[in-house]
mmCIF file of C-alpha atoms in Angstrom:
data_model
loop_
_atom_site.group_PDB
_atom_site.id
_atom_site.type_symbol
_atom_site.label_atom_id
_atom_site.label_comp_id
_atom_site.label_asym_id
_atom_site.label_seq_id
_atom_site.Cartn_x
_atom_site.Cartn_y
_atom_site.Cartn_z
ATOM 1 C CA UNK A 1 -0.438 0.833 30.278
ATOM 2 C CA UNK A 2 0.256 4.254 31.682
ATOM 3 C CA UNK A 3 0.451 6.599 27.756
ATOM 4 C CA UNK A 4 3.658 8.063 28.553
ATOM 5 C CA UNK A 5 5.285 4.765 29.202
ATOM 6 C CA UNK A 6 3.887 3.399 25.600
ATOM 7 C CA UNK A 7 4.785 6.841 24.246
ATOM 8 C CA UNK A 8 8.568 6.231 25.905
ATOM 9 C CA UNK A 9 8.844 3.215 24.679
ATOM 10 C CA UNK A 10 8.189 4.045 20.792
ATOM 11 C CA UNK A 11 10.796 6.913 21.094
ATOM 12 C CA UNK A 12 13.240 4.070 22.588
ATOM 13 C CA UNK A 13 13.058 2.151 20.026
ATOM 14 C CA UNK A 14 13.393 4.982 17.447
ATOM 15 C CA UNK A 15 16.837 5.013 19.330
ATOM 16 C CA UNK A 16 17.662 2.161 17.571
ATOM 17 C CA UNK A 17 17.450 3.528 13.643
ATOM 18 C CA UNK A 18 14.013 2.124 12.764
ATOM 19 C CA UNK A 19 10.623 2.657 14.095
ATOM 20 C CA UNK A 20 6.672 1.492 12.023
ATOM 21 C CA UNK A 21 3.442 3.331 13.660
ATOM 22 C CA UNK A 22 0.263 2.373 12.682
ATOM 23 C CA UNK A 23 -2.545 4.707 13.294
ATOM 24 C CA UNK A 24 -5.542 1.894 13.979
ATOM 25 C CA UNK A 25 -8.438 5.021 13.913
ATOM 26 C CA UNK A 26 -7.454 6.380 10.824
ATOM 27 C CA UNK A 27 -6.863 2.909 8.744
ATOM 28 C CA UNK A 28 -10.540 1.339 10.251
ATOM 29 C CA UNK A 29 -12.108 4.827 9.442
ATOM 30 C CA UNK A 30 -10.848 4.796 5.733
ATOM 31 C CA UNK A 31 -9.917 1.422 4.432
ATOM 32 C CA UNK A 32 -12.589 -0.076 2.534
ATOM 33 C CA UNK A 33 -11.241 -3.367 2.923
ATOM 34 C CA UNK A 34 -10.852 -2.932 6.780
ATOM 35 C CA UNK A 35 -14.740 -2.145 6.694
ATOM 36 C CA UNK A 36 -14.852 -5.953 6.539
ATOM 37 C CA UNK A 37 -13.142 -7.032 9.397
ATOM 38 C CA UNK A 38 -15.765 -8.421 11.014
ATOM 39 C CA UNK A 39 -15.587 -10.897 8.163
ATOM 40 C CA UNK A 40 -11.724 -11.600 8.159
ATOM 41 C CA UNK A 41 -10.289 -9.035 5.743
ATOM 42 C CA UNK A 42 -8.049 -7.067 8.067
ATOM 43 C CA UNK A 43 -4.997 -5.784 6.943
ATOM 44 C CA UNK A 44 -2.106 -7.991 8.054
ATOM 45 C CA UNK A 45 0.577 -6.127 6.424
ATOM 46 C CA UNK A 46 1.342 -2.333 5.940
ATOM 47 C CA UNK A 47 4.822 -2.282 4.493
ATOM 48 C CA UNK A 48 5.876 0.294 1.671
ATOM 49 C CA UNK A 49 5.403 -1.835 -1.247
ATOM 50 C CA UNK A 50 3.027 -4.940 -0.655
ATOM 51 C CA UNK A 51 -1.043 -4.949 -0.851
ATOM 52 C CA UNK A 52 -2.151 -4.950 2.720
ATOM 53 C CA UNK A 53 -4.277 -7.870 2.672
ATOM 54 C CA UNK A 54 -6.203 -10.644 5.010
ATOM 55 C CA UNK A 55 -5.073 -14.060 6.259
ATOM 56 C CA UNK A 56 -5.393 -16.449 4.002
ATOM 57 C CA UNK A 57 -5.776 -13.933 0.832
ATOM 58 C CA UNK A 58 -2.994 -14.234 -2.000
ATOM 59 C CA UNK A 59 -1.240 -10.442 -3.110
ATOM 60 C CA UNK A 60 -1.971 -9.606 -6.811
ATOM 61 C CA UNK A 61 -0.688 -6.240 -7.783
ATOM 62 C CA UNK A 62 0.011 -4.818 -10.987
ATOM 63 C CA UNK A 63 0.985 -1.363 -11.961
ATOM 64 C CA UNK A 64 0.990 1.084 -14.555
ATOM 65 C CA UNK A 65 4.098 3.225 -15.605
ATOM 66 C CA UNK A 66 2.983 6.664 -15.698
ATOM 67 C CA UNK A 67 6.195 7.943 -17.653
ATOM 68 C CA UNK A 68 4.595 5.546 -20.749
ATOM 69 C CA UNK A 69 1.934 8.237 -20.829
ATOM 70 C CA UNK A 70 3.870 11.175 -21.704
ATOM 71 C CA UNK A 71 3.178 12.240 -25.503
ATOM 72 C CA UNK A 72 5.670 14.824 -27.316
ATOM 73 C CA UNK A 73 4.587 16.759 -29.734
ATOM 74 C CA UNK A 74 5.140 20.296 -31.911
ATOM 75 C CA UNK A 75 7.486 21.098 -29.193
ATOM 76 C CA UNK A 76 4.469 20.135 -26.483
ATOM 77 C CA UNK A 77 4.710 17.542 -23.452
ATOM 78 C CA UNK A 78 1.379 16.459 -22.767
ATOM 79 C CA UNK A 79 0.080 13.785 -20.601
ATOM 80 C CA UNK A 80 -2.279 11.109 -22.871
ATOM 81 C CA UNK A 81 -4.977 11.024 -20.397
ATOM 82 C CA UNK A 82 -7.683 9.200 -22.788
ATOM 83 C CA UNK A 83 -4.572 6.278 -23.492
ATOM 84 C CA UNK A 84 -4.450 6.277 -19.731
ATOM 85 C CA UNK A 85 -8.088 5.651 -19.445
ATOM 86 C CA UNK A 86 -8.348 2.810 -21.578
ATOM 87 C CA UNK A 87 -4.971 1.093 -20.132
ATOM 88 C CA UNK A 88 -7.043 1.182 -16.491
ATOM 89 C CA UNK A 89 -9.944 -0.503 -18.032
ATOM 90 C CA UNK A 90 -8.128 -3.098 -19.858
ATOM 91 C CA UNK A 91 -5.953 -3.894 -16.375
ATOM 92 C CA UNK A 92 -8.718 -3.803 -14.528
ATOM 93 C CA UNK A 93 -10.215 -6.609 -16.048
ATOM 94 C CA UNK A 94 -7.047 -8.159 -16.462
ATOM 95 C CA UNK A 95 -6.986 -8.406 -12.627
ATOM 96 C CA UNK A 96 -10.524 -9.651 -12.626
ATOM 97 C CA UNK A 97 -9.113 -12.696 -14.686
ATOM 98 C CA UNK A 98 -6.205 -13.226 -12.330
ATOM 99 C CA UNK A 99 -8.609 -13.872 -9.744
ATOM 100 C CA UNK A 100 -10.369 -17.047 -11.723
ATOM 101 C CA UNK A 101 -7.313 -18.332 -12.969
ATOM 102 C CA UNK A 102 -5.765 -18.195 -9.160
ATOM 103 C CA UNK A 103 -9.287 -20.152 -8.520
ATOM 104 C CA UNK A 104 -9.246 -22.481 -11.295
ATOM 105 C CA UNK A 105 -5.354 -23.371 -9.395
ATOM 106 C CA UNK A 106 -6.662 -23.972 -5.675
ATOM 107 C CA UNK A 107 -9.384 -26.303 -7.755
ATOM 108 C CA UNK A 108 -6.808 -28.337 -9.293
ATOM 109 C CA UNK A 109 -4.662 -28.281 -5.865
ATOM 110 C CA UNK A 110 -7.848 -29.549 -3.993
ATOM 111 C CA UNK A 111 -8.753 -31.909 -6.782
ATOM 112 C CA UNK A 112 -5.038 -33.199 -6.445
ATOM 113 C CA UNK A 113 -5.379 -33.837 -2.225
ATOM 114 C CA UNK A 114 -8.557 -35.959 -2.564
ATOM 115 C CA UNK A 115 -6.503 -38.399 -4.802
ATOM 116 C CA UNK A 116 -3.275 -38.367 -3.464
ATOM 117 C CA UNK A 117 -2.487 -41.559 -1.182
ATOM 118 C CA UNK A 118 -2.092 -39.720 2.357
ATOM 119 C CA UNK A 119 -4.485 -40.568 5.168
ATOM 120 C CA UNK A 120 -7.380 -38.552 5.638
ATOM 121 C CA UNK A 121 -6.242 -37.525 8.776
ATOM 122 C CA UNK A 122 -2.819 -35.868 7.075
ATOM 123 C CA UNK A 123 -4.750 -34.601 3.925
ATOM 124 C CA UNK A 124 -7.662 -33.054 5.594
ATOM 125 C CA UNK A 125 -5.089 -30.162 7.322
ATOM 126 C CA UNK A 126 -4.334 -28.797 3.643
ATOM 127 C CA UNK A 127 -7.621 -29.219 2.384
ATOM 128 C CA UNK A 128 -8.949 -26.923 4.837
ATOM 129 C CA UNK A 129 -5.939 -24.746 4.511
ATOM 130 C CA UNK A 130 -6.566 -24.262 0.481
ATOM 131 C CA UNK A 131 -10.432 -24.066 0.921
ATOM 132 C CA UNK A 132 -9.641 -21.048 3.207
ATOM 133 C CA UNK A 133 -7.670 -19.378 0.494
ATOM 134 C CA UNK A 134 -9.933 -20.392 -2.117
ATOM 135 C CA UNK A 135 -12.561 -18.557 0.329
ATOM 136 C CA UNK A 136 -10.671 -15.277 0.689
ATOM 137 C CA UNK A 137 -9.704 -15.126 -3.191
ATOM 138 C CA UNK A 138 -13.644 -15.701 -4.237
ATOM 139 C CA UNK A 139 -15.556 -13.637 -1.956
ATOM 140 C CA UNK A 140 -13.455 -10.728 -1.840
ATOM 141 C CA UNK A 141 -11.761 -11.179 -5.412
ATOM 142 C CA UNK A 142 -9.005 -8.528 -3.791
ATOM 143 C CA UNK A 143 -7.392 -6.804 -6.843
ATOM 144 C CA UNK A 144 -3.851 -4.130 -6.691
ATOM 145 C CA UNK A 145 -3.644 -1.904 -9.520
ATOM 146 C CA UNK A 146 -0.980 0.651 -8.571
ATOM 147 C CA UNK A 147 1.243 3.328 -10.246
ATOM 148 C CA UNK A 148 4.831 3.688 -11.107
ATOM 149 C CA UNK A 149 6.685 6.717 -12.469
ATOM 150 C CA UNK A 150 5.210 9.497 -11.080
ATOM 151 C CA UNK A 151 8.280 11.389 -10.762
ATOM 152 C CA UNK A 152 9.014 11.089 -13.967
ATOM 153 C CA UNK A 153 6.279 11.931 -14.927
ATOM 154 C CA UNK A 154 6.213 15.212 -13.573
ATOM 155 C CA UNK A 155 9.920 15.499 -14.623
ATOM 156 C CA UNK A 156 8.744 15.375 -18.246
ATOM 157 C CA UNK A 157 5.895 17.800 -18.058
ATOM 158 C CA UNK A 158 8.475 20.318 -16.284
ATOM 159 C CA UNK A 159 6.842 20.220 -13.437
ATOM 160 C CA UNK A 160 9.288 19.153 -10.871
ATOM 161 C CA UNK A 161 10.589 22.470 -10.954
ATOM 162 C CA UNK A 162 7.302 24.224 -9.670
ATOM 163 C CA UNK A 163 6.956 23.016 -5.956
ATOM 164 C CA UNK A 164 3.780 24.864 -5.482
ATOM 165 C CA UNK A 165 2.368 22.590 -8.578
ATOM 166 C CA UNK A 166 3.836 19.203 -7.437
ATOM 167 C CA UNK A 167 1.160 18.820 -5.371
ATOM 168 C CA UNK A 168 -1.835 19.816 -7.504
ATOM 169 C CA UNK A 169 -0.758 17.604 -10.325
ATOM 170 C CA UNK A 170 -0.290 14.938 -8.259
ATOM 171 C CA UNK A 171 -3.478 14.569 -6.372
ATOM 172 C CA UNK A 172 -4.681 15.078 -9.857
ATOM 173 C CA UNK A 173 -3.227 11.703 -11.068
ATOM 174 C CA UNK A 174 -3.781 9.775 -8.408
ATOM 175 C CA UNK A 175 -7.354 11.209 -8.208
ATOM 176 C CA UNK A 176 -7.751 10.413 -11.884
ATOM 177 C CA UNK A 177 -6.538 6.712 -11.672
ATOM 178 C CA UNK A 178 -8.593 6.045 -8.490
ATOM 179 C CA UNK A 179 -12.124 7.032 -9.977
ATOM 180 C CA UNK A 180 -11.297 5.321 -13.418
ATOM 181 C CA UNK A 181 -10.257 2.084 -11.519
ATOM 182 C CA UNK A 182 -13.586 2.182 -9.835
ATOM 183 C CA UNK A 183 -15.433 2.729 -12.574
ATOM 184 C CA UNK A 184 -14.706 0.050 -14.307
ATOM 185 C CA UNK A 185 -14.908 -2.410 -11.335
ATOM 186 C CA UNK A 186 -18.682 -1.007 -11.235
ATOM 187 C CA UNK A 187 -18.866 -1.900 -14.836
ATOM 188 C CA UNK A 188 -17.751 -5.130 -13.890
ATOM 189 C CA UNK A 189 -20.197 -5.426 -10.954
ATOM 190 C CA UNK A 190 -22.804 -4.875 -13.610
ATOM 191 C CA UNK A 191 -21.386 -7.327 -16.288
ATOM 192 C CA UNK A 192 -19.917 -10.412 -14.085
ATOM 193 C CA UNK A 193 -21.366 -9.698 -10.945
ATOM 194 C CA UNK A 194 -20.304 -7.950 -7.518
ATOM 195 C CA UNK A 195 -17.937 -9.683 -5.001
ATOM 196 C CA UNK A 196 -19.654 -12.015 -2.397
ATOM 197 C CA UNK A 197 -19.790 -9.769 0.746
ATOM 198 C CA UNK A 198 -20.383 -6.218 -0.898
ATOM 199 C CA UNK A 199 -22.205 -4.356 1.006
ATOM 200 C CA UNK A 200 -22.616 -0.517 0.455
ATOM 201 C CA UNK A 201 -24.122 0.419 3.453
ATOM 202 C CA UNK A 202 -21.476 -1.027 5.323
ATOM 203 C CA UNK A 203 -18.388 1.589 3.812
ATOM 204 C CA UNK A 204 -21.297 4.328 2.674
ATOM 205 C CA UNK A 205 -19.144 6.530 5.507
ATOM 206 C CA UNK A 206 -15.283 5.849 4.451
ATOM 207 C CA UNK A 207 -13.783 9.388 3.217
ATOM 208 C CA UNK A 208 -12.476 7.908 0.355
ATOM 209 C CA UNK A 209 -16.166 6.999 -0.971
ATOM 210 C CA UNK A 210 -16.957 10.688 0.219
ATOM 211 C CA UNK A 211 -14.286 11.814 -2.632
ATOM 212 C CA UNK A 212 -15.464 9.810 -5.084
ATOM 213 C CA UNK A 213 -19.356 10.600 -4.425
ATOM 214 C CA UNK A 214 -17.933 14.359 -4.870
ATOM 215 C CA UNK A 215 -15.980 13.532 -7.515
ATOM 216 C CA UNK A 216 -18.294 11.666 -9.856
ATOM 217 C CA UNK A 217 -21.907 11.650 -8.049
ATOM 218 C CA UNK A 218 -23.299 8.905 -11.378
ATOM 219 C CA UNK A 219 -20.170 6.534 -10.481
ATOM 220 C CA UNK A 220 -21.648 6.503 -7.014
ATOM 221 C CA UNK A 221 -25.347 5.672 -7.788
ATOM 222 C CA UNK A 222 -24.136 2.597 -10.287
ATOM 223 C CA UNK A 223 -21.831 2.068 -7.257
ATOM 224 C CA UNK A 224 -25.362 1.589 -5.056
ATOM 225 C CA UNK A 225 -26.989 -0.433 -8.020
ATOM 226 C CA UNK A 226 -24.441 -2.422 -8.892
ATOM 227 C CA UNK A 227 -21.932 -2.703 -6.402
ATOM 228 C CA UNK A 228 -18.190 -3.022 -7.197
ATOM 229 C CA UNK A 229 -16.515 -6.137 -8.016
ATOM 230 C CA UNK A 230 -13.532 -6.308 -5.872
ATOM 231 C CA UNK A 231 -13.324 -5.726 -2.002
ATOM 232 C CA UNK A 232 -10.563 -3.279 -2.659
ATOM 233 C CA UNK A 233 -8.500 -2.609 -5.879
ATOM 234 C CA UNK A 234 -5.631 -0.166 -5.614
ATOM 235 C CA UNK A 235 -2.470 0.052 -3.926
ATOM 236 C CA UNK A 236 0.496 2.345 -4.074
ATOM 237 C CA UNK A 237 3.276 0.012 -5.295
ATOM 238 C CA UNK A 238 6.321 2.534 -4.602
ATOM 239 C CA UNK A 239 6.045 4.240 -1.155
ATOM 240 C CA UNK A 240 8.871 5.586 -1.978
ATOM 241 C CA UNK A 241 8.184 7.464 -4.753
ATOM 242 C CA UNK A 242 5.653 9.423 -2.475
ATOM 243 C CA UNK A 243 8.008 10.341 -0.387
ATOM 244 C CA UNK A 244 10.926 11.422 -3.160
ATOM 245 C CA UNK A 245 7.781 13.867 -4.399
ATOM 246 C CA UNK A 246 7.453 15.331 -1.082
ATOM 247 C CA UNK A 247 11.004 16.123 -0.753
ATOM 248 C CA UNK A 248 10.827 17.560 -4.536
ATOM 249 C CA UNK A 249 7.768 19.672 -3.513
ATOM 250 C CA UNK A 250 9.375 20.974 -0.316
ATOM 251 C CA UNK A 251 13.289 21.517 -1.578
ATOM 252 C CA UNK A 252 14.636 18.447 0.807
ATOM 253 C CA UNK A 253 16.843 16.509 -1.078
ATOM 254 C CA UNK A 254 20.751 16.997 0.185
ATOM 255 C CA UNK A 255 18.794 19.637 2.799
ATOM 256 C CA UNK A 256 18.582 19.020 6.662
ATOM 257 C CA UNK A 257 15.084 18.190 7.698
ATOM 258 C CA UNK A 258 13.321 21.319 9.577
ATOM 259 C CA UNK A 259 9.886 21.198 11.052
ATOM 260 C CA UNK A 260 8.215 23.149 8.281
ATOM 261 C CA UNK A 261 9.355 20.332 5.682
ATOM 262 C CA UNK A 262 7.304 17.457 7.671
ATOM 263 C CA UNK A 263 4.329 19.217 7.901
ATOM 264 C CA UNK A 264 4.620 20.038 4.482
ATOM 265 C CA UNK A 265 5.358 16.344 3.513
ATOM 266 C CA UNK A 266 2.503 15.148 5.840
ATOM 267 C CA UNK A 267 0.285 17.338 3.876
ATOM 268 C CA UNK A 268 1.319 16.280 0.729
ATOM 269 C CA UNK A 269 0.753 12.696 1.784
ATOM 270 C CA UNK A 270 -2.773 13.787 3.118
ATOM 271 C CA UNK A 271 -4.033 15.152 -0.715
ATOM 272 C CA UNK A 272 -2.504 11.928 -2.404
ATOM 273 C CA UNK A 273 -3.550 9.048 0.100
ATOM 274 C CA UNK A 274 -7.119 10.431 -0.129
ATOM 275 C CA UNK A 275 -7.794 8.674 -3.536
ATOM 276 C CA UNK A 276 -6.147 5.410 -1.828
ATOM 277 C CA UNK A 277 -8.678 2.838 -0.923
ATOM 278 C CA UNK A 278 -6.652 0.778 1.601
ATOM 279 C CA UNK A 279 -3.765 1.774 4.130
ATOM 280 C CA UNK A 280 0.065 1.261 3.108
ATOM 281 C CA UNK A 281 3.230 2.390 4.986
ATOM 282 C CA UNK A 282 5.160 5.618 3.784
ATOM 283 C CA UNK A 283 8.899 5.639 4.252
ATOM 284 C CA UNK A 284 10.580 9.200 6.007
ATOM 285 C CA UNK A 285 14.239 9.355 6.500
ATOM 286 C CA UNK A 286 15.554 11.757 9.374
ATOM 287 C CA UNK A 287 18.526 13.068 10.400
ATOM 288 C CA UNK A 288 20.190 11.560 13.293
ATOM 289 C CA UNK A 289 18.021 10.991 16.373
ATOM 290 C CA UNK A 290 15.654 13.903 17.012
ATOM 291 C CA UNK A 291 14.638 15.204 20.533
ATOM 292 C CA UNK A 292 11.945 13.347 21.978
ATOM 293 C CA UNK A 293 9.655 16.717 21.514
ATOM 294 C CA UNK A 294 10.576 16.354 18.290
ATOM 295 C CA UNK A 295 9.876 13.100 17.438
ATOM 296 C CA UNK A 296 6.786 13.452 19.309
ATOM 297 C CA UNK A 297 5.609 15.819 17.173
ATOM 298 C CA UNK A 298 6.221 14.074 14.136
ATOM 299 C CA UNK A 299 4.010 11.593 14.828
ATOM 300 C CA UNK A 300 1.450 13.527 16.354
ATOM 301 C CA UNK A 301 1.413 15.951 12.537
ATOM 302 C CA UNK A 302 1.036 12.820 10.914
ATOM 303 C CA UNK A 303 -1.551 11.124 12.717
ATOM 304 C CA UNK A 304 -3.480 14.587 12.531
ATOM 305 C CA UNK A 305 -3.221 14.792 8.800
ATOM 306 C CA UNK A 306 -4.574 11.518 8.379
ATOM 307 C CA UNK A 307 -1.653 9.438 7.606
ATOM 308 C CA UNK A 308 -2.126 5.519 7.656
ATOM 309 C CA UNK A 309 1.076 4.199 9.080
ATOM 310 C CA UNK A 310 4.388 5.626 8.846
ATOM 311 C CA UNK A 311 8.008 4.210 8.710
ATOM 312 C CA UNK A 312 11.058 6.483 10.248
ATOM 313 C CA UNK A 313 14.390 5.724 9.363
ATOM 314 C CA UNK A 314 16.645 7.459 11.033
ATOM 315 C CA UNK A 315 20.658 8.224 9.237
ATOM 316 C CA UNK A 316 22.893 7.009 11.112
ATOM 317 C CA UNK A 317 26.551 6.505 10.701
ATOM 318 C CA UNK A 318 27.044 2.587 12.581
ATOM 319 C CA UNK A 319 30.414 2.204 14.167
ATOM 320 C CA UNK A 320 32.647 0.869 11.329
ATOM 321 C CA UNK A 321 31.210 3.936 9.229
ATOM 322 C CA UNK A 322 32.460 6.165 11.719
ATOM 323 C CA UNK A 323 35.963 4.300 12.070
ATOM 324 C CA UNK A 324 36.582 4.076 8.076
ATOM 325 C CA UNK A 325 35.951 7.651 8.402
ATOM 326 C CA UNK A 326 38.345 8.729 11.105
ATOM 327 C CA UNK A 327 41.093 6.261 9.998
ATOM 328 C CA UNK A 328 41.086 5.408 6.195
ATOM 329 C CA UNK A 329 43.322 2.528 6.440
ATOM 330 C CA UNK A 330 40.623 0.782 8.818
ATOM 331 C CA UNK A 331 39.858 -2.961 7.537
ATOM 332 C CA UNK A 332 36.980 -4.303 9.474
ATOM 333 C CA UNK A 333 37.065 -8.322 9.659
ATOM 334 C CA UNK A 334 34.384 -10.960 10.672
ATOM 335 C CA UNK A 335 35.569 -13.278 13.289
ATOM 336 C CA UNK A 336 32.697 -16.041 12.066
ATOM 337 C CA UNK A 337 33.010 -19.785 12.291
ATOM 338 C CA UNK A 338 33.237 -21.545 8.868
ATOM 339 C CA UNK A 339 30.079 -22.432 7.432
ATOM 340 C CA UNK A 340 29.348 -25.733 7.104
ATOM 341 C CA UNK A 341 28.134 -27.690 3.836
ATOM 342 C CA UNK A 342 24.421 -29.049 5.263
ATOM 343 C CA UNK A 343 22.905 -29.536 8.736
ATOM 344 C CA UNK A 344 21.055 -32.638 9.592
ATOM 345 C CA UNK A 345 17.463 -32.524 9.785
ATOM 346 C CA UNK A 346 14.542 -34.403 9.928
ATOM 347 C CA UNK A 347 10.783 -33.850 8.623
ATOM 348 C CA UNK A 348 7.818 -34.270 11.306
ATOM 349 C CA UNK A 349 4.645 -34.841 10.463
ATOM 350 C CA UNK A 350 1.901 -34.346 13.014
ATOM 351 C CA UNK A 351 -1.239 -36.880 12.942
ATOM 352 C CA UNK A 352 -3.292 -34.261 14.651
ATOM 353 C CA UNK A 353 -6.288 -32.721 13.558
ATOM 354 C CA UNK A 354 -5.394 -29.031 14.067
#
């Protein structure tokens, strides 16, 4: 299709209050779990608050409140990094475990379908169904660990009210979380044994092995030893919470958006998602419906920056809004049909072999 056409149609539907862009380069460029496409783990999902994960592979995510961190004392706030250290090892192989109970499940499923009393012809459909799951959970052993709290966090160590520091700190604990959460899934590599399809050479160029290798140079030689021992193993549970920091950092809450508090917000998102090993979705809410010029730069900034995928929600007042608004004594009734109690229905079973 003709670019401006595409390009006409996104803004279009932006129109309507909602619009999700996915930037394919940047997500097959970093995602490590994307590096195994070729395999069947491509993200299938990129929402704000879900593990992007492959077909046929289960979402485990757990996540660590950041605010439980903060230690008062002699009139200090400090931020109990060594508690925090040991809390990531001991959920990362928590997560590990999840993986062989979730196995030692599809077992007992499978073990249940060879002796239940269906044909072979019915039973063999979810046999090969749960065999594929089993499949994605073994050889990948995809793992979530996320963070919550982060603006609390930074609340408590007073430094919500220092925009130029909200993003330092930040990329700081996010940076910190992602380097201790691969460390230990090295250790584990070592210990229990890497996932099926590691292979280094085949991620050696994402950026966000690049930080790391920067960041801790020994992590990344046991990292070429060893291996790791789970395909991917963060996610950011609140997208939301990234995006309530960038408004803290650039002074937008209650403010009208202006051009310079995007960019700033895309650049905030570019120092945080950096220590992100797969791609999730980041909410941003703008005023009414921009100019197309507008929009188009929007999108442009944040592909530039690096940004996975992006959600824009766009504040609208809908009709009855406006008419409450303009006459107070407005009453807005549904002209539905009753409800009924149950439908009829019927279940079909196909004896096919697809």
């Amino acid at each position: 299709k003709n670019p401006l056409e595409v390009w006409k149609s996104i803004f279009n539907r932006q129109s309507k209050g909602f619009t999700k862009i996915a930037f394919s380069d940047s997500i097959l460029k970093d995602s490590l779990h994307d590096h195994y496409s070729h395999i069947g783990y491509q993200s299938r999902a990129l929402s704000a608050s879900a593990v992007p994960y492959a077909t046929y592979d289960g979402n485990r995510s757990m996540a660590l409140n950041l605010y439980a961190y903060v230690r008062k004392k002699d009139g200090k706030v400090e931020f109990d990094t060594e508690l925090f250290k040991s809390h990531i090892a001991m959920a990362v192989r928590l997560m590990d475990d999840v993986v062989d109970l979730e196995i030692e499940k599809i077992d007992a499923i499978l073990e249940k379908i060879e002796t239940d009393p269906e044909d072979e012809e019915i039973k063999q459909t979810e046999r090969r169904m749960w065999e594929k799951v089993r499949m994605r959970c073994e050889d990948g052993r995809r793992a979530g660990l996320g963070l919550i709290g982060i603006i609390e966090l930074l609340e408590e160590l007073s430094i919500s009210q220092i925009p130029e520091m909200l993003a330092i700190e930040a990329e700081r604990i996010y940076k910190l979380f992602a380097i201790e959460v691969y460390r230990n899934s090295v250790l584990l590599a070592k210990q229990r044994g890497c996932f099926k399809t590691c292979d280094y050479e085949n991620v050696k160029n994402v950026s966000f092995i690049k930080y790391i290798s920067e960041a801790e140079p020994l992590l990344l030689e046991d990292w070429r030893k060893f291996g790791r021992r789970n395909i991917s193993s963060l996610v950011t549970v609140s997208g939301e919470d990234i995006r309530l920091l960038a408004q803290l950092e650039t002074k937008m809450i209650h403010e009208p958006k202006t051009a310079y508090d995007w960019r700033k917000f895309f650049r905030l998102l570019g120092k945080v998602q950096r220590w992100w090993d797969t791609p999730i979705c980041i909410p941003m809410t703008i005023d009414d419906l921009p100019s197309p010029d507008i929009f188009k730069d929007i999108c442009i900034e944040a592909w530039r920056l690096g940004t996975y995928s992006l959600a824009i929600l766009r504040e609208e007042k809908n009709e009855i809004e406006q008419e409450r608004e303009m006459n107070p004594t407005f009453v807005y009734a549904a002209n539905g049909v009753e409800r009924p109690a149950g439908l009829d229905c019927a279940v079909v079973r196909f004896g096919s072999n697809t």
